[in-house]
Amino acid sequence: MLVRRSRVAVAFVLACAFYLFHRALSSGSGPMGSGFAIPRDTRIQYPFREKGINARDAKKAEAVKEVMKRTWKLYKEKAWGFDEIKPVSGKYRNSRNGWGATIIDSMTTTAIMGLTDAFADQYDWVVNRVDFNKAEGLVDPFETTIRYLGALVSTVDLLEAGIISPPSPSFRRNILKQAKTLADNLGPGFDTPTGMIWPRINFTEARGMDMYGRRHQHAIVHLARAGSHWLEYSTLSHLTGDKTYLDNSTKAWDCLVSNKRGVPWPGILESPRSIWTGLPVGTTRTLGAPDDSHYEYLIKAHLLAPKSSTNNYARRWYQAMTSAQKHLSSAAKSQTNPHTFLLSYSKDRYENNMGHLTCFIGGNILLGAKYLSQSSLFSFGEALIEGCHHSYASMPSKIGPESWSWMPRESHLRPPHFPGPVTLSQREMYEKTGIWATATNYNLRPEVVESYFYGWRITGEEKYRRWAWEAFEAIVKATETEWGYSEVDDVTRVRKEGNLRDTSESFWSAETLKYLYLIFEDPELCSLDEWVFNTEAHPLKRRL
Ligand SMILES: *[C@@H]1O[C@H](CO)[C@@H](O)[C@H](O)[C@H]1NC(C)=O
Ligand SMILES: *[C@@H]1O[C@H](CO)[C@@H](O)[C@H](O)[C@H]1NC(C)=O
């Protein structure tokens, strides 16, 4: 009996191996190596309901919503129609071409939180007031696409999913009309030999420009800018039936995604690139800014539209993350700090410095590794989130700094001696926590709570909610002002006086508060099995 059973088991294992081998081949594994196959119907979110877990914490969700209401009320009172409020002085400023960035970028947050009065104001602004044919200053297609266009197409998706009730019967048509106007005005940006996008556009001239408004053949673009329009453009094409957006966006990203030149670390590209040739003109290899969302969007493109995006995006993502695990992962040497961080690399040297912006990556790795059933990658993602949590827990304010350093344990890296802490306070912090801040400000950024959101929704582990609540309380305490919430200068100080920057970018309400709210709300709201978040936290409906 026993013998027979084990024979059956052996036959079964062989059959499985045979099947997986063929599936890997048929999905074109090529340089991927073994173990990569695109699954058909993986559940991404933890099955809270099946496990009988009531995963909604109404009190904490309500507390986050109150902060959003206060943010909105004060913005409306003091800065209506301008891009941002200045939260210390109660003045305002335009930083995003004067189209009312805070109004439009936070539409999907008010929709998700059910703040219907605020949403009605926003709708009126988009449909009746804003003029996307005129721009104050040069237009940055990257920021415009992720904030403005992302918000508009996401709003239509949220409407169609029944998350917002339409303020008027012509709601869908009116929003899409504005989205199209904006995207059409960005169109000249794609006018390059490679199709890669110019870093700026002059709307008056309807021409692509470099960052300083000049037009020449040496213009460069960083990886994030080159591809972080695919989710938004693909959705706009889907909603309007006009394929031009998807085609332009696919072409603009293609010379990176299907880069045929050999690279030393598969999937990881050197940056920046020439928009004229698509070739690298710099030598930086990093998953952090300004290349970050190139990597973020590779897996998200596949998740958004698995049928129309080809498997190439997911494959590139898997290559890049596997390479990062091999070449950029670094364990800290200190006893007080057993954590994992990400190096970057440039000109044959590693840099032992990591930014708050890079902390999106832990969550992004959990998302892709869960979907592709890659358990080693998954653990790597968890470790990176732990490291980012350590950057928060180490600071006296309990908020992580804009960037920090550690001493790498790996001995084979160049340079053989990494720069250590310099100032007295850096040395003290290093003694205590194993890291030291290299830029001490906090800009109301979302990336750390964003990764907690993925951690919670995918693993169901309570620690992520606990960390999110600790971050929320610390952030409100340090940043609250008379007129809103402000960037802070120095997270290593607890005293508030003289520590505020009088700046509050639109991602505070678009991203930071949205991710915090969704962590405490019912996990079925914007479930990761149905939605993909763009890099500004605007949810787009997956087209499965
Ligand atoms: C855009 O081009 C127009 C016409 O050439 C020029 O007057 C204007 O200064 C440019 N705008 C910016 C922000 O450079
Ligand atoms: C598409 O790209 C072409 C350049 O190849 C550009 O002229 C056109 O305006 C773009 N259209 C849109 C909608 O992006």
Coordinates of C-alpha atoms and ligand atoms in Angstrom, one line a residue:
M1 CA 0.0 0.0 0.0
L2 CA 2.7 2.4 1.1
V3 CA 4.8 1.6 -1.9
R4 CA 1.9 2.1 -4.3
R5 CA 1.0 5.4 -2.7
S6 CA 4.5 6.7 -3.0
R7 CA 4.6 5.6 -6.7
V8 CA 1.5 7.5 -7.3
A9 CA 3.0 10.5 -5.5
V10 CA 6.2 10.3 -7.6
A11 CA 4.1 10.1 -10.8
F12 CA 2.1 13.1 -9.6
V13 CA 5.2 15.1 -8.8
L14 CA 6.6 14.3 -12.3
A15 CA 3.4 15.3 -14.0
C16 CA 3.3 18.6 -12.1
A17 CA 7.0 19.3 -12.9
F18 CA 6.3 18.5 -16.6
Y19 CA 3.2 20.8 -16.6
L20 CA 5.1 23.7 -14.9
F21 CA 8.0 23.2 -17.2
H22 CA 5.8 23.5 -20.3
R23 CA 3.9 26.4 -18.9
A24 CA 7.1 28.3 -18.2
L25 CA 8.2 27.6 -21.7
S26 CA 4.9 28.6 -23.2
S27 CA 4.9 31.9 -21.3
G28 CA 8.3 32.4 -22.9
S29 CA 10.5 32.1 -19.9
G30 CA 13.7 32.8 -21.8
P31 CA 16.3 34.6 -19.7
M32 CA 13.9 34.4 -16.7
G33 CA 15.2 31.1 -15.5
S34 CA 13.0 28.6 -13.9
G35 CA 10.1 29.2 -11.6
F36 CA 8.3 31.9 -13.4
A37 CA 4.8 31.4 -14.7
I38 CA 1.9 33.8 -14.9
P39 CA -0.9 32.4 -12.8
R40 CA -4.5 32.5 -13.9
D41 CA -6.6 33.5 -10.9
T42 CA -4.5 34.1 -7.8
R43 CA -6.3 35.8 -5.0
I44 CA -4.2 38.7 -3.8
Q45 CA -6.0 39.8 -0.6
Y46 CA -6.0 37.9 2.6
P47 CA -9.4 36.1 3.0
F48 CA -10.6 38.1 6.0
R49 CA -14.2 37.2 5.5
E50 CA -13.7 33.4 5.0
K51 CA -11.6 33.4 8.2
G52 CA -14.5 35.1 10.1
I53 CA -12.4 38.2 10.8
N54 CA -14.1 41.5 11.2
A55 CA -11.4 43.6 9.6
R56 CA -13.1 47.0 9.9
D57 CA -12.0 49.3 12.7
A58 CA -14.7 52.0 12.5
K59 CA -13.3 54.2 15.2
K60 CA -9.9 54.5 13.6
A61 CA -11.3 54.9 10.1
E62 CA -13.4 57.7 11.5
A63 CA -10.4 59.4 13.1
V64 CA -8.6 59.5 9.7
K65 CA -11.7 60.8 8.0
E66 CA -11.9 63.6 10.5
V67 CA -8.4 64.7 9.5
M68 CA -9.5 64.7 5.9
K69 CA -12.5 66.8 6.6
R70 CA -10.4 69.3 8.5
T71 CA -7.8 69.4 5.6
W72 CA -10.6 70.0 3.1
K73 CA -12.5 72.6 5.1
L74 CA -9.4 74.7 5.7
Y75 CA -8.2 74.4 2.1
K76 CA -11.6 75.5 0.9
E77 CA -11.8 78.4 3.3
K78 CA -8.3 79.8 2.6
A79 CA -6.9 78.5 -0.7
W80 CA -9.9 77.5 -2.9
G81 CA -8.9 77.2 -6.6
F82 CA -5.1 77.3 -5.9
D83 CA -3.0 74.2 -6.0
E84 CA -2.2 74.1 -2.3
I85 CA -2.8 75.8 1.0
K86 CA 0.2 77.0 3.0
P87 CA -0.8 75.4 6.2
V88 CA 1.2 77.6 8.7
S89 CA 0.5 81.1 7.2
G90 CA -3.0 80.3 5.8
K91 CA -1.8 81.6 2.4
Y92 CA -1.7 79.6 -0.9
R93 CA 0.5 78.7 -3.7
N94 CA 0.4 77.2 -7.2
S95 CA 2.9 74.4 -7.9
R96 CA 1.0 72.3 -10.4
N97 CA 0.1 74.8 -13.2
G98 CA -2.8 76.4 -11.2
W99 CA -5.5 73.8 -12.0
G100 CA -6.4 73.4 -8.3
A101 CA -4.3 70.3 -7.6
T102 CA -5.7 69.8 -4.1
I103 CA -9.2 69.8 -5.4
I104 CA -8.7 67.3 -8.2
D105 CA -6.1 65.1 -6.6
S106 CA -8.3 64.4 -3.6
M107 CA -11.5 63.6 -5.5
T108 CA -11.0 59.9 -5.2
T109 CA -10.3 60.3 -1.4
T110 CA -13.6 62.2 -0.7
A111 CA -15.4 59.7 -3.0
I112 CA -14.0 56.7 -1.1
M113 CA -14.7 58.3 2.3
G114 CA -18.3 59.2 1.2
L115 CA -17.7 63.0 1.8
T116 CA -20.5 63.9 -0.7
D117 CA -20.5 67.7 -0.2
A118 CA -16.8 68.0 -0.8
F119 CA -17.1 65.7 -3.8
A120 CA -19.9 67.9 -5.3
D121 CA -17.6 70.9 -5.0
Q122 CA -14.8 69.0 -6.7
Y123 CA -17.1 67.9 -9.5
D124 CA -18.3 71.4 -10.1
W125 CA -14.7 72.6 -10.2
V126 CA -13.6 70.0 -12.8
V127 CA -16.6 70.4 -15.0
N128 CA -17.3 74.1 -14.8
R129 CA -14.2 76.0 -13.7
V130 CA -10.9 74.4 -14.6
D131 CA -9.4 75.2 -18.0
F132 CA -6.9 72.5 -19.1
N133 CA -6.2 74.5 -22.3
K134 CA -4.2 77.1 -20.3
A135 CA -1.4 76.4 -18.0
E136 CA 0.6 78.5 -15.5
G137 CA 4.2 77.7 -16.4
L138 CA 5.6 74.6 -18.1
V139 CA 3.6 71.5 -17.7
D140 CA 5.3 68.4 -16.2
P141 CA 3.6 65.4 -17.9
F142 CA 4.6 63.0 -15.2
E143 CA 3.0 65.0 -12.3
T144 CA 0.0 65.9 -14.4
T145 CA -0.7 62.4 -15.5
I146 CA -0.4 60.8 -12.1
R147 CA -2.2 63.5 -10.1
Y148 CA -4.8 65.1 -12.5
L149 CA -5.4 62.6 -15.2
G150 CA -5.2 59.7 -12.7
A151 CA -7.8 61.3 -10.5
L152 CA -10.2 61.9 -13.4
V153 CA -10.1 58.4 -14.9
S154 CA -10.2 56.8 -11.4
T155 CA -13.3 58.9 -10.6
V156 CA -15.1 57.4 -13.6
D157 CA -14.1 53.9 -12.6
L158 CA -15.3 54.6 -9.0
L159 CA -18.6 55.8 -10.5
E160 CA -19.1 52.7 -12.6
A161 CA -18.3 50.5 -9.6
G162 CA -21.1 52.3 -7.7
I163 CA -18.7 53.7 -5.1
I164 CA -19.9 57.3 -5.9
S165 CA -23.4 58.2 -6.9
P166 CA -23.3 60.5 -9.8
P167 CA -24.0 64.2 -9.0
S168 CA -25.6 64.6 -12.5
P169 CA -26.7 62.2 -15.3
S170 CA -24.0 63.6 -17.6
F171 CA -21.3 63.0 -14.9
R172 CA -19.4 60.3 -16.9
R173 CA -19.3 62.3 -20.1
N174 CA -18.4 65.6 -18.4
I175 CA -15.4 64.1 -16.5
L176 CA -14.1 62.2 -19.6
K177 CA -14.4 65.3 -21.7
Q178 CA -12.0 67.1 -19.4
A179 CA -9.7 64.1 -19.1
K180 CA -9.5 63.9 -22.9
T181 CA -8.8 67.7 -23.2
L182 CA -5.9 67.3 -20.7
A183 CA -4.5 64.2 -22.3
D184 CA -4.7 65.7 -25.8
N185 CA -2.8 68.8 -24.6
L186 CA -0.1 66.4 -23.3
G187 CA 0.1 64.7 -26.7
P188 CA 2.9 66.8 -28.2
G189 CA 5.1 65.5 -25.3
F190 CA 5.3 62.1 -27.2
D191 CA 6.7 63.8 -30.3
T192 CA 10.3 62.3 -30.2
P193 CA 12.1 59.8 -32.4
T194 CA 11.7 57.1 -29.7
G195 CA 8.2 58.1 -28.6
M196 CA 9.6 58.7 -25.1
I197 CA 8.1 61.7 -23.5
W198 CA 9.6 65.1 -23.0
P199 CA 10.1 66.1 -19.4
R200 CA 8.0 69.3 -19.9
I201 CA 5.5 70.7 -22.4
N202 CA 4.8 74.3 -23.2
F203 CA 1.0 74.4 -23.7
T204 CA 1.1 77.7 -25.6
E205 CA 3.5 76.3 -28.2
A206 CA 2.1 72.8 -27.9
R207 CA 5.6 71.4 -27.9
G208 CA 7.8 69.2 -25.8
M209 CA 10.6 70.8 -23.9
D210 CA 13.4 70.0 -21.4
M211 CA 13.1 70.9 -17.8
Y212 CA 14.2 74.5 -18.5
G213 CA 11.9 75.0 -21.5
R214 CA 14.5 74.4 -24.2
R215 CA 14.3 72.1 -27.1
H216 CA 17.4 70.1 -28.2
Q217 CA 18.6 66.6 -28.9
H218 CA 20.3 66.0 -25.5
A219 CA 17.1 66.0 -23.5
I220 CA 17.0 63.2 -20.9
V221 CA 14.4 61.5 -18.9
H222 CA 14.5 59.3 -15.8
L223 CA 12.9 55.9 -15.7
A224 CA 9.8 56.9 -13.7
R225 CA 8.9 59.6 -16.1
A226 CA 9.3 57.4 -19.1
G227 CA 6.7 54.9 -18.2
S228 CA 4.4 56.2 -15.4
H229 CA 1.5 57.0 -17.7
W230 CA 0.6 53.4 -18.8
L231 CA -2.0 52.7 -16.2
E232 CA -3.7 56.1 -16.7
Y233 CA -3.6 56.1 -20.5
S234 CA -4.7 52.5 -20.8
T235 CA -7.7 53.3 -18.6
L236 CA -8.5 56.4 -20.6
S237 CA -8.4 54.4 -23.8
H238 CA -10.6 51.8 -22.3
L239 CA -13.2 54.4 -21.1
T240 CA -13.2 56.5 -24.3
G241 CA -12.7 53.8 -26.9
D242 CA -9.9 55.9 -28.4
K243 CA -6.8 53.7 -28.7
T244 CA -4.4 56.6 -29.3
Y245 CA -3.6 57.1 -25.6
L246 CA -2.8 53.4 -25.0
D247 CA -0.7 53.3 -28.2
N248 CA 1.3 56.4 -27.4
S249 CA 1.9 55.3 -23.9
T250 CA 2.9 51.7 -24.8
K251 CA 5.3 53.1 -27.4
A252 CA 6.9 55.6 -25.0
W253 CA 7.6 52.9 -22.5
D254 CA 8.6 50.2 -25.0
C255 CA 12.2 50.9 -25.5
L256 CA 12.7 50.3 -21.7
V257 CA 10.3 47.4 -21.3
S258 CA 11.6 45.5 -24.2
N259 CA 15.1 46.7 -24.0
K260 CA 17.1 44.2 -26.0
R261 CA 20.6 45.3 -25.0
G262 CA 22.3 43.2 -22.5
V263 CA 22.2 44.6 -19.0
P264 CA 24.4 43.4 -16.1
W265 CA 21.5 42.9 -13.8
P266 CA 18.4 41.6 -15.7
G267 CA 15.4 44.0 -15.4
I268 CA 17.4 46.8 -13.8
L269 CA 18.1 49.7 -16.2
E270 CA 20.6 52.5 -16.1
S271 CA 19.2 55.9 -15.7
P272 CA 18.6 58.6 -17.0
R273 CA 18.0 57.9 -20.7
S274 CA 18.2 60.0 -23.8
I275 CA 14.7 60.6 -25.2
W276 CA 16.2 60.8 -28.6
T277 CA 17.8 57.3 -28.7
G278 CA 16.4 55.6 -25.6
L279 CA 19.9 54.8 -24.6
P280 CA 21.4 55.4 -21.1
V281 CA 23.3 58.6 -20.6
G282 CA 23.8 57.9 -16.8
T283 CA 24.9 54.9 -14.8
T284 CA 22.5 54.9 -11.8
R285 CA 20.7 51.7 -10.9
T286 CA 18.1 52.2 -8.2
L287 CA 14.6 51.3 -7.3
G288 CA 14.3 54.7 -5.6
A289 CA 13.5 58.1 -7.0
P290 CA 13.7 59.3 -9.7
D291 CA 13.3 55.8 -11.2
D292 CA 10.8 54.3 -8.8
S293 CA 7.5 54.0 -10.5
H294 CA 9.0 52.5 -13.6
Y295 CA 9.4 49.3 -11.5
E296 CA 6.1 49.9 -9.6
Y297 CA 4.1 50.1 -12.9
L298 CA 5.6 46.9 -14.5
I299 CA 3.6 44.6 -12.2
K300 CA 0.6 47.0 -12.0
A301 CA 0.3 47.1 -15.8
H302 CA 0.0 43.4 -15.8
L303 CA -2.5 43.4 -13.0
L304 CA -4.6 46.1 -14.5
A305 CA -5.0 44.5 -17.9
P306 CA -3.6 41.0 -17.9
K307 CA -5.2 40.3 -21.3
S308 CA -4.0 43.4 -23.2
S309 CA -0.7 44.1 -21.5
T310 CA 1.2 40.9 -22.6
N311 CA 3.2 39.0 -20.0
N312 CA 6.3 41.0 -20.7
Y313 CA 5.6 43.6 -18.1
A314 CA 5.2 41.0 -15.3
R315 CA 8.3 39.2 -16.5
R316 CA 10.4 42.4 -16.4
W317 CA 9.1 43.2 -13.0
Y318 CA 10.1 39.7 -11.7
Q319 CA 13.5 40.0 -13.3
A320 CA 14.1 43.4 -11.7
M321 CA 13.0 42.4 -8.3
T322 CA 15.0 39.2 -8.3
S323 CA 18.1 41.3 -9.4
A324 CA 17.4 43.8 -6.6
Q325 CA 17.2 41.0 -4.1
K326 CA 20.6 39.8 -5.3
H327 CA 22.5 43.0 -5.9
L328 CA 20.8 45.8 -3.9
S329 CA 19.6 44.2 -0.7
S330 CA 21.8 45.1 2.3
A331 CA 21.6 44.0 5.9
A332 CA 22.7 46.4 8.5
K333 CA 25.8 45.6 10.5
S334 CA 24.7 47.0 13.8
Q335 CA 23.4 44.9 16.7
T336 CA 20.6 47.2 17.5
N337 CA 19.5 47.1 13.9
P338 CA 18.9 43.7 12.3
H339 CA 17.0 45.2 9.3
T340 CA 17.2 45.1 5.6
F341 CA 17.5 48.1 3.3
L342 CA 18.1 48.9 -0.3
L343 CA 21.3 50.2 -1.7
S344 CA 21.6 52.1 -4.9
Y345 CA 24.5 51.9 -7.4
S346 CA 26.2 54.3 -9.6
K347 CA 29.6 54.4 -11.3
D348 CA 30.8 51.1 -9.9
R349 CA 30.0 52.1 -6.3
Y350 CA 27.2 51.3 -4.0
E351 CA 25.5 54.0 -1.9
N352 CA 24.3 53.1 1.7
N353 CA 21.5 55.6 1.6
M354 CA 17.8 55.0 1.2
G355 CA 14.9 57.4 0.8
H356 CA 11.4 57.6 2.2
L357 CA 10.2 57.5 -1.4
T358 CA 11.8 54.1 -1.9
C359 CA 9.6 52.6 0.9
F360 CA 6.8 52.0 -1.6
I361 CA 8.8 49.0 -2.8
G362 CA 8.1 46.6 0.1
G363 CA 4.3 46.8 -0.6
N364 CA 4.9 46.6 -4.3
I365 CA 6.9 43.4 -3.9
L366 CA 4.2 41.8 -1.7
L367 CA 1.7 42.6 -4.4
G368 CA 3.6 41.1 -7.2
A369 CA 5.2 38.2 -5.2
K370 CA 1.7 37.1 -3.9
Y371 CA 0.3 37.2 -7.4
L372 CA 3.2 35.3 -8.9
S373 CA 3.5 32.9 -5.9
Q374 CA 7.1 33.8 -5.3
S375 CA 7.8 33.1 -1.6
S376 CA 11.4 34.2 -1.4
L377 CA 10.6 37.5 -3.0
F378 CA 7.6 37.8 -0.7
S379 CA 9.9 37.5 2.4
F380 CA 12.2 40.1 0.9
G381 CA 9.2 42.5 0.6
E382 CA 8.3 41.9 4.2
A383 CA 11.9 42.6 5.3
L384 CA 12.0 45.9 3.4
I385 CA 8.7 47.0 5.1
E386 CA 10.3 46.1 8.5
G387 CA 13.3 48.3 7.6
C388 CA 11.1 51.2 6.7
H389 CA 9.2 50.8 9.9
H390 CA 12.5 50.9 11.7
S391 CA 13.2 54.3 10.1
Y392 CA 10.0 55.5 11.8
A393 CA 10.4 53.8 15.1
S394 CA 14.0 55.1 15.5
M395 CA 13.2 58.8 15.3
P396 CA 12.2 60.7 18.4
S397 CA 9.1 62.0 16.6
K398 CA 8.2 58.4 15.5
I399 CA 8.2 59.6 11.8
G400 CA 10.8 58.4 9.4
P401 CA 13.2 60.9 7.7
E402 CA 13.4 61.8 4.0
S403 CA 16.6 59.7 3.8
W404 CA 18.8 57.7 6.1
S405 CA 22.0 55.5 6.1
W406 CA 23.3 52.3 7.8
M407 CA 26.5 50.4 7.8
P408 CA 26.2 47.4 5.4
R409 CA 27.1 44.0 6.7
E410 CA 28.1 42.7 3.2
S411 CA 31.8 42.7 2.8
H412 CA 32.2 42.3 -0.9
L413 CA 30.7 45.6 -1.9
R414 CA 32.6 48.6 -3.3
P415 CA 33.7 51.0 -1.8
P416 CA 35.3 48.8 0.9
H417 CA 34.6 51.5 3.5
F418 CA 31.2 53.1 3.5
P419 CA 30.8 56.6 4.8
G420 CA 29.6 56.6 8.4
P421 CA 27.7 59.1 10.5
V422 CA 29.3 62.6 10.6
T423 CA 27.7 64.9 13.0
L424 CA 27.4 64.3 16.8
S425 CA 23.6 63.8 16.6
Q426 CA 24.0 61.3 13.7
R427 CA 26.6 59.3 15.7
E428 CA 24.3 59.3 18.7
M429 CA 21.4 58.1 16.6
Y430 CA 23.5 55.4 15.0
E431 CA 24.6 54.1 18.4
K432 CA 21.0 53.8 19.5
T433 CA 19.2 52.6 16.4
G434 CA 21.8 51.5 13.8
I435 CA 20.7 54.1 11.3
W436 CA 21.2 57.8 11.0
A437 CA 19.1 60.5 9.2
T438 CA 20.8 62.0 6.2
A439 CA 17.9 64.4 5.4
T440 CA 15.8 65.0 8.4
N441 CA 12.6 66.4 6.9
Y442 CA 9.1 64.7 6.5
N443 CA 7.1 65.9 3.6
L444 CA 3.7 64.3 4.5
R445 CA 4.6 61.5 2.1
P446 CA 2.7 58.2 1.9
E447 CA 5.2 55.5 0.9
V448 CA 5.6 53.9 4.3
V449 CA 1.9 53.7 5.2
E450 CA 1.3 52.7 1.6
S451 CA 3.5 49.6 2.2
Y452 CA 1.6 48.9 5.5
F453 CA -1.6 49.0 3.4
Y454 CA -0.3 46.2 1.1
G455 CA 1.1 44.4 4.1
W456 CA -2.3 44.4 5.9
R457 CA -4.5 43.6 2.9
I458 CA -2.2 40.8 1.7
T459 CA -1.1 39.1 4.9
G460 CA -3.8 40.0 7.4
E461 CA -1.1 40.5 10.0
E462 CA -2.2 42.8 12.8
K463 CA 1.2 44.5 13.1
Y464 CA 0.7 46.4 9.9
R465 CA -2.5 48.1 11.3
R466 CA -0.7 48.8 14.6
W467 CA 2.2 50.4 12.7
A468 CA -0.2 52.4 10.6
W469 CA -2.0 53.8 13.6
E470 CA 1.3 54.7 15.3
A471 CA 2.3 56.5 12.2
F472 CA -1.0 58.3 11.9
E473 CA -0.9 59.5 15.5
A474 CA 2.8 60.7 15.2
I475 CA 2.1 62.4 11.9
V476 CA -0.9 64.3 13.1
K477 CA 0.9 65.3 16.3
A478 CA 3.9 66.7 14.5
T479 CA 2.3 68.3 11.4
E480 CA -1.0 69.8 12.6
T481 CA -1.2 73.5 12.2
E482 CA -3.8 76.3 12.4
W483 CA -4.6 75.9 8.7
G484 CA -4.0 72.2 8.0
Y485 CA -1.0 69.8 8.1
S486 CA 2.5 70.9 7.2
E487 CA 5.8 69.4 6.2
V488 CA 8.3 69.3 9.0
D489 CA 12.0 70.2 8.9
D490 CA 13.4 67.7 11.4
V491 CA 11.9 64.4 12.5
T492 CA 14.7 64.0 15.1
R493 CA 13.1 66.8 17.1
V494 CA 9.9 66.6 19.0
R495 CA 9.4 70.3 19.6
K496 CA 7.1 71.8 17.0
E497 CA 8.0 75.5 17.2
G498 CA 10.2 76.5 14.3
N499 CA 10.0 73.0 12.8
L500 CA 7.3 73.5 10.2
R501 CA 7.8 74.3 6.5
D502 CA 4.5 75.9 5.6
T503 CA 4.0 73.5 2.7
S504 CA 1.4 70.8 2.1
E505 CA 1.4 69.0 -1.2
S506 CA -1.7 67.4 -2.7
F507 CA -0.5 63.9 -2.0
W508 CA -1.3 64.4 1.7
S509 CA -5.0 64.1 1.0
A510 CA -4.7 62.1 -2.3
E511 CA -2.5 59.3 -0.9
T512 CA -1.4 59.4 2.8
L513 CA -4.9 59.9 4.2
K514 CA -6.5 57.5 1.7
Y515 CA -4.1 54.6 2.5
L516 CA -4.6 55.2 6.2
Y517 CA -8.3 55.2 5.8
L518 CA -8.4 52.1 3.7
I519 CA -6.3 50.2 6.3
F520 CA -9.0 50.7 8.9
E521 CA -12.0 50.3 6.6
D522 CA -13.7 47.1 5.3
P523 CA -11.0 45.4 3.2
E524 CA -13.6 44.8 0.5
L525 CA -13.6 48.6 -0.2
C526 CA -11.2 48.9 -3.2
S527 CA -10.1 45.3 -2.8
L528 CA -6.7 44.5 -4.4
D529 CA -8.4 41.7 -6.3
E530 CA -10.4 44.3 -8.2
W531 CA -8.4 47.5 -8.2
V532 CA -4.9 48.7 -9.0
F533 CA -3.7 51.9 -7.4
N534 CA -1.7 54.3 -9.6
T535 CA 1.4 55.9 -8.1
E536 CA -0.8 58.7 -6.7
A537 CA -3.1 56.2 -5.0
H538 CA -6.0 56.6 -7.5
P539 CA -7.7 53.2 -7.8
L540 CA -8.2 51.9 -11.3
K541 CA -10.6 49.0 -12.0
R542 CA -8.8 45.8 -13.1
R543 CA -10.0 44.5 -16.5
L544 CA -9.9 40.8 -16.0
Ligands
LIG1 C1 5.9 79.0 -23.8 O1 6.0 79.5 -25.1 C2 5.6 80.8 -25.3 C3 5.6 81.2 -26.8 O2 6.9 80.9 -27.3 C4 6.5 81.7 -24.5 O3 6.1 83.1 -24.6 C5 6.4 81.3 -23.0 O4 7.3 82.1 -22.2 C6 6.7 79.8 -22.8 N1 6.3 79.4 -21.5 C7 7.2 79.0 -20.6 C8 6.6 78.7 -19.2 O5 8.3 78.9 -20.8
LIG2 C1 0.4 60.7 -29.8 O1 1.8 60.8 -30.2 C2 2.0 61.7 -31.3 C3 3.5 61.7 -31.6 O2 3.9 60.4 -32.0 C4 1.5 63.1 -31.0 O3 1.7 64.0 -32.1 C5 0.1 63.1 -30.6 O4 -0.3 64.4 -30.1 C6 -0.1 62.1 -29.4 N1 -1.5 62.0 -29.1 C7 -1.9 61.8 -27.8 C8 -3.4 61.8 -27.6 O5 -1.2 61.5 -26.9

